[in-house]
mmCIF file of C-alpha atoms (C1' of nucleotides) in Angstrom:
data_model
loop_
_atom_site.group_PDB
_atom_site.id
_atom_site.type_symbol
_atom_site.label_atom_id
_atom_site.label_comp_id
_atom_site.label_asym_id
_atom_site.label_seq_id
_atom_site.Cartn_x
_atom_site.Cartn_y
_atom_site.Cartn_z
ATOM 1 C CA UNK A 30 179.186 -84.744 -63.889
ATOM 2 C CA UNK A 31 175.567 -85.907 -62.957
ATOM 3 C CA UNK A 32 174.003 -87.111 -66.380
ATOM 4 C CA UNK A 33 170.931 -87.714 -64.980
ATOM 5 C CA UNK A 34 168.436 -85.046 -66.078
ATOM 6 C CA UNK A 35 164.410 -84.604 -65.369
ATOM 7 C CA UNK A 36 163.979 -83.580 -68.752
ATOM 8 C CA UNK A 37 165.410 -82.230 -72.087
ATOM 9 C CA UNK A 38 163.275 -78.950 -71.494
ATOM 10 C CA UNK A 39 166.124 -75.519 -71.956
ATOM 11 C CA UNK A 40 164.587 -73.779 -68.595
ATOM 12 C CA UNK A 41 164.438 -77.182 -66.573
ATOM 13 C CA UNK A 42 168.079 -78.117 -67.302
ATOM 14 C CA UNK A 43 168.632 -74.508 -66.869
ATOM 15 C CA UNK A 44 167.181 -74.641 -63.451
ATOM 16 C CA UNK A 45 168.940 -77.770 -62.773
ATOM 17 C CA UNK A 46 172.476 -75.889 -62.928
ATOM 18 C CA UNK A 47 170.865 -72.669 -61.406
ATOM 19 C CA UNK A 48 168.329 -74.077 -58.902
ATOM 20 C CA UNK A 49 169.879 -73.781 -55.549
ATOM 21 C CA UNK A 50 170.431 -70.739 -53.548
ATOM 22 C CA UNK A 51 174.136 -70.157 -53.721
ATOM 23 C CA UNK A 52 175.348 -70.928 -57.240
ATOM 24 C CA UNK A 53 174.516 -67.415 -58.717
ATOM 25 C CA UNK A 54 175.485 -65.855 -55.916
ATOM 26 C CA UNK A 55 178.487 -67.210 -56.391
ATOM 27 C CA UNK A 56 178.863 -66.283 -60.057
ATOM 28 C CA UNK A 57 177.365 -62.737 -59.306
ATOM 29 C CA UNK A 58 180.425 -61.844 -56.970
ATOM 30 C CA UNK A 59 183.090 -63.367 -59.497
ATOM 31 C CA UNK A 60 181.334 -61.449 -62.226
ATOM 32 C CA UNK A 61 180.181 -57.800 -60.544
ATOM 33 C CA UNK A 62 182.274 -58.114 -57.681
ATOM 34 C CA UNK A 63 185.424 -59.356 -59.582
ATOM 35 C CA UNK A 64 186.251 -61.905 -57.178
ATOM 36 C CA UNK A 65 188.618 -64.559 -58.198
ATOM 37 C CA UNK A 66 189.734 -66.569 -54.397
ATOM 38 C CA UNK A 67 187.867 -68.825 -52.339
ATOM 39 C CA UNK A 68 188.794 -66.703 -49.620
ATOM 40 C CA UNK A 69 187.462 -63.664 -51.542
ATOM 41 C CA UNK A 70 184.638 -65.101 -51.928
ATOM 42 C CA UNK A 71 183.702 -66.497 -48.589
ATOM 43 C CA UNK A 72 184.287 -63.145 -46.626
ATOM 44 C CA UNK A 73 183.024 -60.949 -49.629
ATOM 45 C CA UNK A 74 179.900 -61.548 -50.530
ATOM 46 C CA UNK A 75 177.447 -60.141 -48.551
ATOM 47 C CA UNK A 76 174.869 -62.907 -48.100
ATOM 48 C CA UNK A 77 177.789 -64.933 -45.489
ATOM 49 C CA UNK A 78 178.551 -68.148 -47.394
ATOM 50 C CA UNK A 79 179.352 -71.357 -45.751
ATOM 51 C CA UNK A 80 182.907 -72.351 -46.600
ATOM 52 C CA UNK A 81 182.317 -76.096 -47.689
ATOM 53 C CA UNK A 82 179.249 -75.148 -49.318
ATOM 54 C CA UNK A 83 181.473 -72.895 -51.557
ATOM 55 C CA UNK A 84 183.837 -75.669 -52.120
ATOM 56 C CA UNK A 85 181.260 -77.697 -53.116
ATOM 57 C CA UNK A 86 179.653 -75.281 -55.464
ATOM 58 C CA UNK A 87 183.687 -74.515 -57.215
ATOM 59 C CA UNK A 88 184.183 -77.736 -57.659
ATOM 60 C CA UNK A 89 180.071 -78.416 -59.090
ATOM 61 C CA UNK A 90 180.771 -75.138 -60.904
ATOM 62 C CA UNK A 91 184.188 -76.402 -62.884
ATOM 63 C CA UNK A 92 182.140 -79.698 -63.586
ATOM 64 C CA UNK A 93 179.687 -78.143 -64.986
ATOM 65 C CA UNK A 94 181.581 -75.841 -67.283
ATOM 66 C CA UNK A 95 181.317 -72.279 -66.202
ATOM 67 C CA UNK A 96 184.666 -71.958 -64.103
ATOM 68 C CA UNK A 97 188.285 -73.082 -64.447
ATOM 69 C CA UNK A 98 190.673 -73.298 -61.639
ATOM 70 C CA UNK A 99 194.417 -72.219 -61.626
ATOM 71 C CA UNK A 100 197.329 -72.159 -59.601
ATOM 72 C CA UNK A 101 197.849 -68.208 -58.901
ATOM 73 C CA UNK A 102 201.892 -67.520 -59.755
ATOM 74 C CA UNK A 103 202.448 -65.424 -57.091
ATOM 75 C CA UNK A 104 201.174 -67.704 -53.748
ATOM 76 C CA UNK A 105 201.638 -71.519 -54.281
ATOM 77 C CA UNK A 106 198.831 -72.094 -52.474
ATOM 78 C CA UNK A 107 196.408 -69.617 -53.951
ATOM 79 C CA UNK A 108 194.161 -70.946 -56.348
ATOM 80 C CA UNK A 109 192.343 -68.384 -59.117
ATOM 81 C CA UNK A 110 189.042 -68.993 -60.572
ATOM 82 C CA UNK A 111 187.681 -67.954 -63.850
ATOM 83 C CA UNK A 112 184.580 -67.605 -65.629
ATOM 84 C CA UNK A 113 184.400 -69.619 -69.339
ATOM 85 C CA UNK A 114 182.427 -68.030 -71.822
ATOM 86 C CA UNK A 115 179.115 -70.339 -70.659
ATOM 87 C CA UNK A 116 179.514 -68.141 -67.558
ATOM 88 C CA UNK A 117 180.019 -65.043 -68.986
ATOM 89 C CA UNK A 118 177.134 -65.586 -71.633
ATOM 90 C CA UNK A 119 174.865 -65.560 -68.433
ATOM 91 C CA UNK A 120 175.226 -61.060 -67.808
ATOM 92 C CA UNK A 121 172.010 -60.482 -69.685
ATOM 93 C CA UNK A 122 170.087 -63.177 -67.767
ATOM 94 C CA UNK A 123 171.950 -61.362 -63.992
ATOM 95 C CA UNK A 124 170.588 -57.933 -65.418
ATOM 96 C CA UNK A 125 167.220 -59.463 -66.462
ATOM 97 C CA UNK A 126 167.321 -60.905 -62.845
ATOM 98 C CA UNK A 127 168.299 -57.684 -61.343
ATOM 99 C CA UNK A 128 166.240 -55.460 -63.100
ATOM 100 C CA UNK A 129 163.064 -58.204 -62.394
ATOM 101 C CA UNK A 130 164.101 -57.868 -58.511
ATOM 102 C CA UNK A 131 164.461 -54.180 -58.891
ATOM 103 C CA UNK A 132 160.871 -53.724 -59.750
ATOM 104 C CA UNK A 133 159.232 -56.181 -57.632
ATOM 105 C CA UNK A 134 160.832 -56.813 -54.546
ATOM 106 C CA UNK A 135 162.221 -54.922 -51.088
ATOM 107 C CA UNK A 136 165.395 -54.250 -52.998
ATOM 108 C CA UNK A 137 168.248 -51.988 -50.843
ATOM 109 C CA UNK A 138 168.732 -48.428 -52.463
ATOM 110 C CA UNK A 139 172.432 -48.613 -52.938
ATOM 111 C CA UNK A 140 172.818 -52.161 -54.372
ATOM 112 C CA UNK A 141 169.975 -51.475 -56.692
ATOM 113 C CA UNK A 142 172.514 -49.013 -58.115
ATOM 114 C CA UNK A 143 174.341 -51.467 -60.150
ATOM 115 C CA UNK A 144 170.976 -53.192 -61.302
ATOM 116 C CA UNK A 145 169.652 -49.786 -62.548
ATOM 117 C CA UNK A 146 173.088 -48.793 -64.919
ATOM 118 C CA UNK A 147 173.374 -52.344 -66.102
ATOM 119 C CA UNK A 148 169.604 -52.605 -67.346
ATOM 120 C CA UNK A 149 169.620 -48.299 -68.663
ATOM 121 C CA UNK A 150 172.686 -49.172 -70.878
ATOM 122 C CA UNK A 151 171.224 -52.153 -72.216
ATOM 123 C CA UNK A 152 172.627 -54.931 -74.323
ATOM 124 C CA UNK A 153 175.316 -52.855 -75.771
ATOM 125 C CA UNK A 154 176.711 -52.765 -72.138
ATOM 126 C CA UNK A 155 175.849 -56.122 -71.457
ATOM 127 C CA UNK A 156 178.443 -56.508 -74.787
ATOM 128 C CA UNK A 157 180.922 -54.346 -73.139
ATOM 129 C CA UNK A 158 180.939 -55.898 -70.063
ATOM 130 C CA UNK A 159 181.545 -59.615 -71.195
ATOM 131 C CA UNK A 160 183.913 -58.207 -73.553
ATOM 132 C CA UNK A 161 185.823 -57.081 -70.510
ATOM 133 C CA UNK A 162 185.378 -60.318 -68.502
ATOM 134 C CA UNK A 163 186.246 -62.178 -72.042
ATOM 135 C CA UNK A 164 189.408 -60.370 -71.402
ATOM 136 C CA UNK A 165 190.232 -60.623 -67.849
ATOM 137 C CA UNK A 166 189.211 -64.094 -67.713
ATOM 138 C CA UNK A 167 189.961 -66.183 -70.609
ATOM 139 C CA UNK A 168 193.098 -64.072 -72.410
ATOM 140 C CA UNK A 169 190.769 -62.329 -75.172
ATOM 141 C CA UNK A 170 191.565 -59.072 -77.010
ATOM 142 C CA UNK A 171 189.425 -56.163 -76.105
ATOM 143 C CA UNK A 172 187.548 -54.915 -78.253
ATOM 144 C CA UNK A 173 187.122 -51.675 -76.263
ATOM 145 C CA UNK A 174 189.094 -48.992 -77.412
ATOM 146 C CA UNK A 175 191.767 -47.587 -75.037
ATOM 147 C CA UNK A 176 190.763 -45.180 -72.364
ATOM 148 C CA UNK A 177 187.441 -46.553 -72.066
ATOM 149 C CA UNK A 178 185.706 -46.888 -68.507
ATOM 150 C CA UNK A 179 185.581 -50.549 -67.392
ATOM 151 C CA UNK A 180 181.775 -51.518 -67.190
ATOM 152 C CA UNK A 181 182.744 -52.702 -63.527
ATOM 153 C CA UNK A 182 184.709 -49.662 -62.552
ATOM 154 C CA UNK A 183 181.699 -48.098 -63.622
ATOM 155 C CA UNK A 184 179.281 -49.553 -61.729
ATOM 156 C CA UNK A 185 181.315 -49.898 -58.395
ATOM 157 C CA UNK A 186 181.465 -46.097 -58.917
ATOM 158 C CA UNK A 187 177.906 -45.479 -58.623
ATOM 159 C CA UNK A 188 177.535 -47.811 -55.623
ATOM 160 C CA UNK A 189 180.063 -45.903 -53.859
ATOM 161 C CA UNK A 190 178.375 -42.593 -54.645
ATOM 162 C CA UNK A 191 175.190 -43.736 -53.187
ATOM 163 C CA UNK A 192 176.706 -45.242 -50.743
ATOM 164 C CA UNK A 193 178.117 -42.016 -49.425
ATOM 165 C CA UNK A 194 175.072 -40.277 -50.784
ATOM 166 C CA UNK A 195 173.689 -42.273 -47.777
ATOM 167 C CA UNK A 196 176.226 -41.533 -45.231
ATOM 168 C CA UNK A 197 175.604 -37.399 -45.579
ATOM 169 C CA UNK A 198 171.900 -38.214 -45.364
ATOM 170 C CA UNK A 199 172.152 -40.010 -42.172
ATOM 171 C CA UNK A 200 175.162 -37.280 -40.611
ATOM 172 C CA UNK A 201 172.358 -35.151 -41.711
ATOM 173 C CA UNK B 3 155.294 -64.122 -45.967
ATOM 174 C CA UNK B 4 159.245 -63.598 -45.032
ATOM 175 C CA UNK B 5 160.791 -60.754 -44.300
ATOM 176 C CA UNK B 6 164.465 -62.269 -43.496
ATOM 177 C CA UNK B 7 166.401 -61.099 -46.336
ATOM 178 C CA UNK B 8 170.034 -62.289 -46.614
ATOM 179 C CA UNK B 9 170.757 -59.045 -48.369
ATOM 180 C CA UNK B 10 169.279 -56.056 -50.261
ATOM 181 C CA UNK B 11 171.044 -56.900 -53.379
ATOM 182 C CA UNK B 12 168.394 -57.589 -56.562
ATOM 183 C CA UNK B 13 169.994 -60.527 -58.047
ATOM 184 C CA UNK B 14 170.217 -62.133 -53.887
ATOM 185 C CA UNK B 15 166.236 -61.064 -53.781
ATOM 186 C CA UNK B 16 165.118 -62.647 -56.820
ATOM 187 C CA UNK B 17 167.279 -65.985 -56.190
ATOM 188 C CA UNK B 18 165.762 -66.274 -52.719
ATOM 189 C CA UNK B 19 162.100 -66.412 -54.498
ATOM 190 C CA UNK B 20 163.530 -68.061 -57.343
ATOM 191 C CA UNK B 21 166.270 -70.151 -55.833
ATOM 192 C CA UNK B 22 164.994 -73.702 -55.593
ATOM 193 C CA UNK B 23 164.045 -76.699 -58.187
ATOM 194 C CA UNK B 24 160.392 -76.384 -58.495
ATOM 195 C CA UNK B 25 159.353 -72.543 -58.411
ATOM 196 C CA UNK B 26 160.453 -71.626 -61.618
ATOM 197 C CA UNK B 27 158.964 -74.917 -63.365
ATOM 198 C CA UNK B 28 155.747 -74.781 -62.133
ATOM 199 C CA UNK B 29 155.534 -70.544 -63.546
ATOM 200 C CA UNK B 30 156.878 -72.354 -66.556
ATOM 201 C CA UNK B 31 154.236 -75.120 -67.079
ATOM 202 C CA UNK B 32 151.609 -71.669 -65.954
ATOM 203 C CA UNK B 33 153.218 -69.517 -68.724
ATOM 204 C CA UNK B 34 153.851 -71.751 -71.135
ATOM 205 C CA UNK B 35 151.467 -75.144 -70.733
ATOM 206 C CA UNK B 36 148.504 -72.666 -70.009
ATOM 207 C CA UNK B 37 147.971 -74.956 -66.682
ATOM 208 C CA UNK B 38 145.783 -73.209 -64.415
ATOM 209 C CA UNK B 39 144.323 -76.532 -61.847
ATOM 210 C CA UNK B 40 145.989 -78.347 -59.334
ATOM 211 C CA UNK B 41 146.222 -81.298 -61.066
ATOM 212 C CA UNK B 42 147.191 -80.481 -64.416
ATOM 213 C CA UNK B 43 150.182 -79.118 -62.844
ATOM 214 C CA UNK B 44 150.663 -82.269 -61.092
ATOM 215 C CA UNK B 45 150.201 -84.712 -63.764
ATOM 216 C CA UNK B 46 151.208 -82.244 -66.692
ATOM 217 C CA UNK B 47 154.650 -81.414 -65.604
ATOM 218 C CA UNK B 48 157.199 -83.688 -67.049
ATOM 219 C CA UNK B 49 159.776 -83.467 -64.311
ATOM 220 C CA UNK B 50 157.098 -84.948 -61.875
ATOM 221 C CA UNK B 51 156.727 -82.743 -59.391
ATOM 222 C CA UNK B 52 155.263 -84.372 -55.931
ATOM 223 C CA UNK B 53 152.247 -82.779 -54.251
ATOM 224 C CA UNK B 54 153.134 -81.694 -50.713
ATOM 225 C CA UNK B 55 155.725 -79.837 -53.048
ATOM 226 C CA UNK B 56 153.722 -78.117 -55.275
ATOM 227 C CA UNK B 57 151.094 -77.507 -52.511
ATOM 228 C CA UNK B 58 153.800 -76.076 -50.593
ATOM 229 C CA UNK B 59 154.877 -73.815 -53.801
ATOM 230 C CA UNK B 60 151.734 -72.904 -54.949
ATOM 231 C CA UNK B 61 151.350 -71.700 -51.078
ATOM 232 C CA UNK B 62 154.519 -69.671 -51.186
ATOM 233 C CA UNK B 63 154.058 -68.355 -54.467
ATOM 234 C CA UNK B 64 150.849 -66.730 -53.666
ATOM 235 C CA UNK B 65 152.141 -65.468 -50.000
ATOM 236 C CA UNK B 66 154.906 -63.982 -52.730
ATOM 237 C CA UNK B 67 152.039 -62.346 -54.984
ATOM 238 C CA UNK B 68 153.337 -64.162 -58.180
ATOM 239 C CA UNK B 69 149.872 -66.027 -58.264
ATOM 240 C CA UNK B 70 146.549 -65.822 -56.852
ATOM 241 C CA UNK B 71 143.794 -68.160 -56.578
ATOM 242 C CA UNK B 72 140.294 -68.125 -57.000
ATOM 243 C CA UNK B 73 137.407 -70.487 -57.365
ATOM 244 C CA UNK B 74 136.057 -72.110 -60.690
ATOM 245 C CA UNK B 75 132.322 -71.392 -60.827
ATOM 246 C CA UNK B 76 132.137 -74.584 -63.023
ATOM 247 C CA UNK B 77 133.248 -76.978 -60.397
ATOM 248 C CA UNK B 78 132.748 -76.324 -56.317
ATOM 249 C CA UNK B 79 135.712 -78.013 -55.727
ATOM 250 C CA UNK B 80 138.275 -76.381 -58.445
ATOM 251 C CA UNK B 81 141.036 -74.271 -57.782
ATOM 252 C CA UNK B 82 141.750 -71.822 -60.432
ATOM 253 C CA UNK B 83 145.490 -70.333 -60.180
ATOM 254 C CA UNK B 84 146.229 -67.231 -62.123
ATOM 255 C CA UNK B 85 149.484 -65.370 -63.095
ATOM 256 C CA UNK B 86 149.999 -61.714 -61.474
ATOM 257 C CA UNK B 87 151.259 -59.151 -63.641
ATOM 258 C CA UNK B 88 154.545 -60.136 -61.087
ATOM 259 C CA UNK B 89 154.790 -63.120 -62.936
ATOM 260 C CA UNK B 90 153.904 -62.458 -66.238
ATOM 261 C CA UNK B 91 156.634 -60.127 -66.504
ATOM 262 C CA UNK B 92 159.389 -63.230 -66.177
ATOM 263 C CA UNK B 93 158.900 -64.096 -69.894
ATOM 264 C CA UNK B 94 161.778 -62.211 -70.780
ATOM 265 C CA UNK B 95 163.821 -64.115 -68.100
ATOM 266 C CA UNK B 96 162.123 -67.157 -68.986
ATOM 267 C CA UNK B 97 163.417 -66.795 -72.522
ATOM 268 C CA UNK B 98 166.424 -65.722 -71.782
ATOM 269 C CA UNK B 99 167.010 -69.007 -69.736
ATOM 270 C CA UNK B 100 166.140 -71.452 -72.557
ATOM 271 C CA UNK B 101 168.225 -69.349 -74.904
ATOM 272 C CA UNK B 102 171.027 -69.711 -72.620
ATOM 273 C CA UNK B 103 170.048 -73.557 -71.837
ATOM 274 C CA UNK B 104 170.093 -73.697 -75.612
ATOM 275 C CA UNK B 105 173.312 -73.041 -76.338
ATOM 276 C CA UNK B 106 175.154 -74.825 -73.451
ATOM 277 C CA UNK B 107 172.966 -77.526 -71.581
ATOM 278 C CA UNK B 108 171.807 -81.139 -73.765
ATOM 279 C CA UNK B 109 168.436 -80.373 -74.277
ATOM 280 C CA UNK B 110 165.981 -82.411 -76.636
ATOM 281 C CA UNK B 111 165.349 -81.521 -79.842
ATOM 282 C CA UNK B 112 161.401 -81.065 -79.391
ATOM 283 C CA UNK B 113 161.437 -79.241 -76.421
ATOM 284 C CA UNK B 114 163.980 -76.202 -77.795
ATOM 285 C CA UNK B 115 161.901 -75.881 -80.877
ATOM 286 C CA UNK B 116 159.788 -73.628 -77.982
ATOM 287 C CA UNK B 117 162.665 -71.656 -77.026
ATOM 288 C CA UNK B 118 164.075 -71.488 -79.967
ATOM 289 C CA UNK B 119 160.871 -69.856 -81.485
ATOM 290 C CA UNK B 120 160.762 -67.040 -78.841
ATOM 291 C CA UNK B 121 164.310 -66.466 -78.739
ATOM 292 C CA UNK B 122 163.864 -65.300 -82.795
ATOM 293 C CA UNK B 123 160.642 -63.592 -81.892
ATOM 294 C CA UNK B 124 162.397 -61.438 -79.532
ATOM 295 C CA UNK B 125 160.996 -58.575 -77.417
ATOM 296 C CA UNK B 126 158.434 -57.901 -79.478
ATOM 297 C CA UNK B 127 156.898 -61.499 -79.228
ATOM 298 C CA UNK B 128 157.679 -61.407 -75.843
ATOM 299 C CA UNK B 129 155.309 -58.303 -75.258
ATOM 300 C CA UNK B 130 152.779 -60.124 -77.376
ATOM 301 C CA UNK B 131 152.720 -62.841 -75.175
ATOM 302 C CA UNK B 132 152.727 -60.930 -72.329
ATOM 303 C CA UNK B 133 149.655 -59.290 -73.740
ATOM 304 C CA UNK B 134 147.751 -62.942 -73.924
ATOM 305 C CA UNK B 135 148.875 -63.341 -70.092
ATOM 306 C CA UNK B 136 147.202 -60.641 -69.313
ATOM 307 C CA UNK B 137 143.977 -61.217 -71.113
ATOM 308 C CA UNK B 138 143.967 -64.928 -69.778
ATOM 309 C CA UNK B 139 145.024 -64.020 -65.934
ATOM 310 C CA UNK B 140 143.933 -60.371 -65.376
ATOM 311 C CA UNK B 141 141.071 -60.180 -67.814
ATOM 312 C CA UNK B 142 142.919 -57.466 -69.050
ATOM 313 C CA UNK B 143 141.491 -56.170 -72.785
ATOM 314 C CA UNK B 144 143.839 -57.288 -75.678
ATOM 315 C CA UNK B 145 146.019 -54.681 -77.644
ATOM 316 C CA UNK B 146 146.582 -57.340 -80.682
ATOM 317 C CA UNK B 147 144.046 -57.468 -83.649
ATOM 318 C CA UNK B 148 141.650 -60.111 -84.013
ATOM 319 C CA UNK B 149 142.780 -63.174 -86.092
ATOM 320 C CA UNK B 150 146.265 -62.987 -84.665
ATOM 321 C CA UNK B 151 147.384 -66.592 -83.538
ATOM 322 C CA UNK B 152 147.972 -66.973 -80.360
ATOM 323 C CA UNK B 153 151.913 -66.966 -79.189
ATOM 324 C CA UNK B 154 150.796 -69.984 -76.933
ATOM 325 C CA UNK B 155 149.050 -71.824 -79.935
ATOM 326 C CA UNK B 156 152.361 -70.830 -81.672
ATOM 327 C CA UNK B 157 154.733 -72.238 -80.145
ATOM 328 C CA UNK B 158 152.303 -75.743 -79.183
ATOM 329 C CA UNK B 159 152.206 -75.948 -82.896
ATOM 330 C CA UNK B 160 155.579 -75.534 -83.530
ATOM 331 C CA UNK B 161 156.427 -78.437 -80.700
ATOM 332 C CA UNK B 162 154.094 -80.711 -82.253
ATOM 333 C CA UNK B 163 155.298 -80.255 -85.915
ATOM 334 C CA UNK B 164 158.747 -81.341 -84.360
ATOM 335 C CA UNK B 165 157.362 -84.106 -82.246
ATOM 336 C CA UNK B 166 155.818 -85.937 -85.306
ATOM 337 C CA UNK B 167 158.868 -85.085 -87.371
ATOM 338 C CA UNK B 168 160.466 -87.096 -84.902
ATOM 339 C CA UNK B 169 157.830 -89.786 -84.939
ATOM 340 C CA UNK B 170 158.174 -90.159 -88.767
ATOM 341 C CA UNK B 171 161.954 -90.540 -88.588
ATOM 342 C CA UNK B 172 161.969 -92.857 -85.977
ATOM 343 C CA UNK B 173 159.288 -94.740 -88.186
ATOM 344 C CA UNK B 174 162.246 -94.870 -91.485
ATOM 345 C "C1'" DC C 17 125.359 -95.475 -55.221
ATOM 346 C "C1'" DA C 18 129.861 -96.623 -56.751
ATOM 347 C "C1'" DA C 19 133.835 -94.970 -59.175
ATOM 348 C "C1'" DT C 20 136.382 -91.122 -60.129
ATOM 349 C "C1'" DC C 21 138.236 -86.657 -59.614
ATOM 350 C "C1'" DC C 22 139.251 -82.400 -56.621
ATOM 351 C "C1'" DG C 23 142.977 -79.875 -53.900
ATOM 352 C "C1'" DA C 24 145.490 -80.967 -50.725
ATOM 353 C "C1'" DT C 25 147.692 -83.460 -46.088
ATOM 354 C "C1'" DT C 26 150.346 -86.921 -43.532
ATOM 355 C "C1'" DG C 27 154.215 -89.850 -42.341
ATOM 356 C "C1'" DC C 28 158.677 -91.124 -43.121
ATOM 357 C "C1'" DA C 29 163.292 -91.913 -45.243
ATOM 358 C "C1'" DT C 30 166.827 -89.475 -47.723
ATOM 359 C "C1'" DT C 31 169.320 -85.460 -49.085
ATOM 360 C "C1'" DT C 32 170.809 -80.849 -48.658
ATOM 361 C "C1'" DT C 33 171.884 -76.962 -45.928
ATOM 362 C "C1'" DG C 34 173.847 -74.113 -42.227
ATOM 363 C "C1'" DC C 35 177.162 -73.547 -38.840
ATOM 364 C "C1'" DA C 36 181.407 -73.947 -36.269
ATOM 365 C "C1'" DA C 37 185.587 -75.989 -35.625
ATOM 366 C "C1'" DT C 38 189.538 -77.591 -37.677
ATOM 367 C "C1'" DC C 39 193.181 -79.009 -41.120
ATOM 368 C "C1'" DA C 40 197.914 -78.912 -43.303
ATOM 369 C "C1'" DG C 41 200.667 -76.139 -46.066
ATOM 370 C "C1'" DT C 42 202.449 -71.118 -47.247
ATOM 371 C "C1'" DT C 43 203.734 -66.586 -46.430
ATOM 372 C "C1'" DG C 44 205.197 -62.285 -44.129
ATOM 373 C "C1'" DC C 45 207.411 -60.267 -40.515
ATOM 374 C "C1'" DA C 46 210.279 -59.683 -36.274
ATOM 375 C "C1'" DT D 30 214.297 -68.904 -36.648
ATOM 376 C "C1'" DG D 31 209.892 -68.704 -34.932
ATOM 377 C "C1'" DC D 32 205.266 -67.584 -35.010
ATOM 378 C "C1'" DA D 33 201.068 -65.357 -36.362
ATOM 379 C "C1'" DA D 34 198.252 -64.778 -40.218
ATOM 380 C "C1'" DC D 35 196.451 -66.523 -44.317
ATOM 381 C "C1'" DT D 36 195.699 -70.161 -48.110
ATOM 382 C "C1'" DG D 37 191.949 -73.492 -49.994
ATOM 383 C "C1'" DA D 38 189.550 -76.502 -48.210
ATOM 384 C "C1'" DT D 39 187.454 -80.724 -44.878
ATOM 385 C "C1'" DT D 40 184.880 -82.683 -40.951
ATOM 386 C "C1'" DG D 41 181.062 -83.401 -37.740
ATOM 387 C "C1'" DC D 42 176.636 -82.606 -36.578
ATOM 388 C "C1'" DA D 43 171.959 -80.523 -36.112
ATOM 389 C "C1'" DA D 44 168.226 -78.633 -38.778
ATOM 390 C "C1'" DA D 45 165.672 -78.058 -42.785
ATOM 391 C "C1'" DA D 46 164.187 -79.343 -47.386
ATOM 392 C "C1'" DT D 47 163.041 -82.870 -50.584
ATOM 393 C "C1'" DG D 48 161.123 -87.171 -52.547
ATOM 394 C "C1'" DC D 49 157.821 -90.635 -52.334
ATOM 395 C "C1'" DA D 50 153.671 -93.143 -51.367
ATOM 396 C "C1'" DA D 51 149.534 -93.424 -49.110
ATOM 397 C "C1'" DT D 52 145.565 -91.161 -47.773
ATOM 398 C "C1'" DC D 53 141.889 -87.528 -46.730
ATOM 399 C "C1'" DG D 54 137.016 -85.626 -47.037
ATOM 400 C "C1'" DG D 55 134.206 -83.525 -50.228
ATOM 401 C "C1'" DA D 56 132.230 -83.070 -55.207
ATOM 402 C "C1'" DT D 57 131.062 -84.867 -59.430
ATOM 403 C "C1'" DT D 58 129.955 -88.296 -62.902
ATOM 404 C "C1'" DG D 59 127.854 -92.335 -64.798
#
DNA sequence: CAATCCGATTGCATTTTGCAATCAGTTGCA
DNA sequence: TGCAACTGATTGCAAAATGCAATCGGATTG
């Protein structure tokens, strides 16, 4: 792990993790999209990754802290990702980010979806959610009572809806 | 200014205007350092930032309409920069970023004191300080009573108080 | 009238990125 | 058994971004 640092200052060394164009893309799909493989990653996210620029960002991402890599039981050769809690700590700043984007920039109708629910329900969603990836990723309890809607269930829901939504527009 | 989006996706839009190592710092020093010239935002930053760079950001952040320039009537030859209400509206990200690089990244004592003090402040700090921006960069009028210290002023004082604490330690 | 300051610009070496092809091992299926 | 498809990567190479130092012409200051 690179020790050298421009400064002490919270947003530089923030930036210094963040301050490339792929790492929180990368973090995004593992978080929203649920992804967990390389190969899930390389072929799902929409932006078109570059396969050794994901491997480099994995490996930069376990060095840094905010993923852990394990051998999947079921495929020797499948490796599984997860998010630590210094990942999952960062859903308010990916809604902050989202909802910023919604606002200001040329943002596509049915992926602004997901930004929209995530910044109406607030930090007690936010809670939900990384109580849900607290769970899925690193073993923890839920919290959640039973019978609850999964925050990402949810949102994938209303994506698909406006997805289609879209579809009978254009079939007129 | 560039219309080649890799996707529609919020969080994708605000990385590609976000997604580098000096964009973000140099709205920082702006936002937070009350820089406004050319140089100070040269010389002031203390991650060094080189100045094809920052002409090139300052460049791309206008073309972006997170800043706009204008002349300073007390020197033919000054550049004033101000924030657009585009920009202003990052503080909450802004904070939420040192919060986060709070918690998980080494950062120096002095410089969290900052984050530290608008992390506590919260939203409604936040909004006061947003207020401020606006007064300073859109010559907006100001909703907070007379006599209230400045957020700015604030947190300077509170970054000084810790750099001298330092100083006297250091001293026995 | 010389030194300094102003917002940049230029040239150049280094680093990072983007892209396509490829790798060796594993699995599923006929 | 054989072979295609899939696994997480690695390699080579061109293009772009970055870092660094020197420099620019004009404006201001002393």
């Amino acid at each position: 792990m690179n020790t050298e640092h421009r400064s002490g200052c919270p947003i530089n060394l923030s930036l210094e993790v963040f301050g490339d164009r792929w790492t929180l893309i990368i973090l995004r799909d593992m978080i929203f999209g649920g992804r967990r493989h390389f190969r899930e990653l390389l072929n799902g996210s929409l932006e078109g990754i570059a396969s050794n620029i994901l491997a480099d960002r994995l490996k930069r991402l376990m060095e840094l802290g905010l993923l852990t890599k394990a051998d999947d039981p079921s495929h020797k050769q499948k490796a599984i990702y997860s998010l630590t809690e210094m990942a999952i700590t960062l859903v308010p700043i990916m809604a902050h980010l989202g909802a910023w984007g919604r606002v200001w920039l040329p943002v596509s109708e049915e992926l602004s979806i997901r930004a929209e629910l995530l910044e109406k329900g607030g930090p007690p969603l936010w809670e939900q959610f990384m109580d849900e990836l607290r769970h899925e990723h690193l073993g923890a309890p839920t919290k959640t009572p039973p019978g609850t809607p999964g925050v990402r269930q949810q949102l994938q829901a209303a994506y698909e809806a406006a997805v289609s939504r879209k579809a009978e527009i254009a079939a007129g």
